[in-house]
Short mmCIF file of C-alpha atoms in Angstrom, two decimals:
data_model
loop_
_atom_site.label_atom_id
_atom_site.label_comp_id
_atom_site.label_asym_id
_atom_site.label_seq_id
_atom_site.Cartn_x
_atom_site.Cartn_y
_atom_site.Cartn_z
CA MET A 1 0.09 0.51 0.28
CA THR A 2 1.17 3.43 -0.91
CA ASP A 3 1.70 6.43 1.40
CA GLU A 4 -0.91 8.05 -0.41
CA GLU A 5 -3.53 4.51 0.18
CA LEU A 6 -2.30 4.37 3.58
CA LYS A 7 -3.39 8.56 4.32
CA PHE A 8 -6.78 7.82 2.63
CA ARG A 9 -7.76 4.66 4.64
CA ARG A 10 -6.56 6.58 8.14
CA ALA A 11 -8.58 9.52 6.85
CA GLU A 12 -11.78 7.31 5.45
CA PHE A 13 -11.54 5.24 9.05
CA GLN A 14 -10.99 8.74 10.55
CA SER A 15 -14.27 9.95 9.16
CA PHE A 16 -16.06 6.74 9.79
CA SER A 17 -14.76 6.77 13.40
CA ASP A 18 -16.67 10.31 13.51
CA LYS A 19 -19.96 9.33 11.91
CA ALA A 20 -20.44 6.89 14.25
CA ILE A 21 -19.47 8.43 17.27
CA GLU A 22 -21.91 10.95 16.63
CA ALA A 23 -24.19 8.56 15.98
CA SER A 24 -24.07 6.78 19.19
CA ALA A 25 -24.13 10.04 21.21
CA SER A 26 -27.16 11.12 19.23
CA ALA A 27 -29.67 8.23 20.10
CA ILE A 28 -28.20 7.96 23.79
CA LYS A 29 -29.79 11.55 23.68
CA GLY A 30 -33.20 10.63 21.95
CA ALA A 31 -33.11 8.00 25.04
CA LEU A 32 -32.74 10.40 27.01
CA LEU A 33 -34.85 13.16 25.99
CA MET A 34 -37.60 10.30 25.43
CA ASN A 35 -37.19 8.82 29.20
CA GLY A 36 -37.19 12.57 30.65
CA GLY A 37 -40.12 14.03 28.49
CA ALA A 38 -42.09 11.23 29.71
CA ALA A 39 -41.21 11.59 32.97
CA VAL A 40 -42.33 15.25 32.90
CA ALA A 41 -45.85 14.42 30.94
CA VAL A 42 -46.70 12.42 33.97
CA LEU A 43 -45.08 14.69 36.41
CA GLY A 44 -47.78 16.89 34.65
CA PHE A 45 -50.23 14.38 34.63
CA VAL A 46 -50.03 13.37 37.97
CA SER A 47 -50.32 16.92 39.73
CA SER A 48 -54.24 17.48 37.67
CA LEU A 49 -55.33 13.94 39.60
CA TRP A 50 -54.01 15.09 42.82
CA ALA A 51 -55.63 18.72 42.60
CA ARG A 52 -58.41 15.97 42.49
CA GLY A 53 -57.72 13.72 44.86
CA ALA A 54 -57.86 10.94 42.56
CA LEU A 55 -54.64 8.96 41.59
CA PRO A 56 -54.86 6.11 38.58
CA PRO A 57 -52.81 2.74 40.49
CA GLY A 58 -49.66 2.38 38.96
CA ILE A 59 -48.98 5.57 38.42
CA THR A 60 -46.04 5.99 39.93
CA ASP A 61 -44.75 3.11 38.83
CA ALA A 62 -44.67 4.88 35.29
CA LEU A 63 -42.69 7.71 36.39
CA MET A 64 -40.29 5.31 38.29
CA PHE A 65 -39.86 3.71 34.37
CA PHE A 66 -39.27 6.60 33.38
CA ALA A 67 -36.83 7.90 35.71
CA TRP A 68 -34.88 4.99 35.70
CA GLY A 69 -35.34 5.20 31.85
CA VAL A 70 -33.10 8.85 32.40
CA VAL A 71 -29.97 7.71 35.12
CA ILE A 72 -30.01 4.32 32.33
CA SER A 73 -29.45 6.89 29.44
CA VAL A 74 -26.29 8.66 31.30
CA LEU A 75 -25.15 5.32 32.45
CA SER A 76 -24.77 4.37 28.56
CA SER A 77 -23.08 8.04 27.85
CA SER A 78 -20.09 6.54 30.17
CA PHE A 79 -20.27 3.27 28.73
CA SER A 80 -20.59 5.02 24.97
CA TYR A 81 -16.75 6.92 26.09
CA LEU A 82 -15.94 3.65 27.47
CA THR A 83 -16.31 1.85 24.58
CA HIS A 84 -14.06 4.89 22.45
CA LEU A 85 -11.61 4.03 25.63
CA ALA A 86 -11.45 0.77 24.47
CA THR A 87 -11.28 1.38 21.19
CA MET A 88 -7.65 3.72 21.13
CA LEU A 89 -6.46 0.95 23.29
CA GLN A 90 -7.12 -1.85 21.17
CA ILE A 91 -5.27 0.75 18.29
CA GLU A 92 -2.36 1.11 20.71
CA ALA A 93 -2.27 -2.64 21.11
CA ILE A 94 -1.97 -3.48 17.31
CA ILE A 95 0.19 -0.92 17.05
CA SER A 96 2.30 -2.14 19.76
CA GLY A 97 2.20 -6.30 19.45
CA LYS A 98 1.72 -6.03 23.32
CA ARG A 99 -2.09 -8.11 25.30
CA GLU A 100 -3.25 -7.14 21.31
CA ARG A 101 -5.73 -10.76 22.66
CA LEU A 102 -6.82 -9.03 25.73
CA ALA A 103 -7.49 -5.82 23.80
CA ASN A 104 -10.00 -7.17 21.43
CA ILE A 105 -11.67 -9.69 23.79
CA PHE A 106 -12.22 -6.22 26.38
CA LYS A 107 -13.19 -4.22 23.43
CA VAL A 108 -16.08 -6.32 22.65
CA ALA A 109 -17.26 -6.47 25.87
CA VAL A 110 -17.42 -3.52 26.71
CA HIS A 111 -19.14 -2.58 23.28
CA LEU A 112 -22.21 -5.24 24.28
CA ILE A 113 -22.56 -3.61 27.74
CA SER A 114 -22.89 -0.36 25.80
CA MET A 115 -25.11 -2.16 23.37
CA LEU A 116 -27.24 -3.62 26.54
CA VAL A 117 -27.47 -0.24 28.39
CA PHE A 118 -28.62 1.71 25.80
CA LEU A 119 -31.33 -0.44 24.97
CA ALA A 120 -32.14 -0.79 28.78
CA ALA A 121 -32.75 3.10 28.08
CA ILE A 122 -35.19 2.09 25.46
CA GLY A 123 -36.93 -0.74 27.80
CA ALA A 124 -37.35 1.45 30.71
CA PHE A 125 -39.31 3.43 28.11
CA VAL A 126 -41.44 1.15 26.49
CA LEU A 127 -42.61 -0.44 30.74
CA GLY A 128 -42.28 3.33 31.45
CA SER A 129 -45.67 3.65 28.50
CA ASN A 130 -47.32 0.18 29.22
CA ALA A 131 -47.35 1.01 32.91
CA VAL A 132 -49.26 4.24 31.73
CA LYS A 133 -51.82 2.85 29.74
CA ASP A 134 -52.43 -0.08 32.00
CA SER A 135 -52.47 2.94 34.99
CA ILE A 136 -55.05 4.91 32.94
CA ASP A 137 -57.27 1.46 31.51
CA SER A 138 -57.29 0.56 35.53
CA VAL A 139 -59.69 3.61 35.60
CA VAL A 140 -61.64 4.12 32.65
#
């Protein structure tokens, strides 16, 4: 591979890496906004019902799902950072030729955990939405 081809490949890799980081950050922000917005909406709903003296059963469960969704979204952001750190450690191991196998295992493990934590944030939103639905259905 010539120097020009190598420069092109590095630039291509860097561009792809930047877009992947941007996409993951956007997805995490989306999960945070969904859960946070839902928590605020449920709080508004609860306050209006509280003034009337009637809270549907299970509505606080929904609020807790959304609150945990916010916490998990923030945790997902920290795991995103760890994924990028693991990638850098993997690249360093490849360049130095030391502990490459360990770095590869660490990278895959952190990446999978990061994805699972993100999916848990989405799951919290779905569970919270179902809890709101069940709460409203129990009154109607």
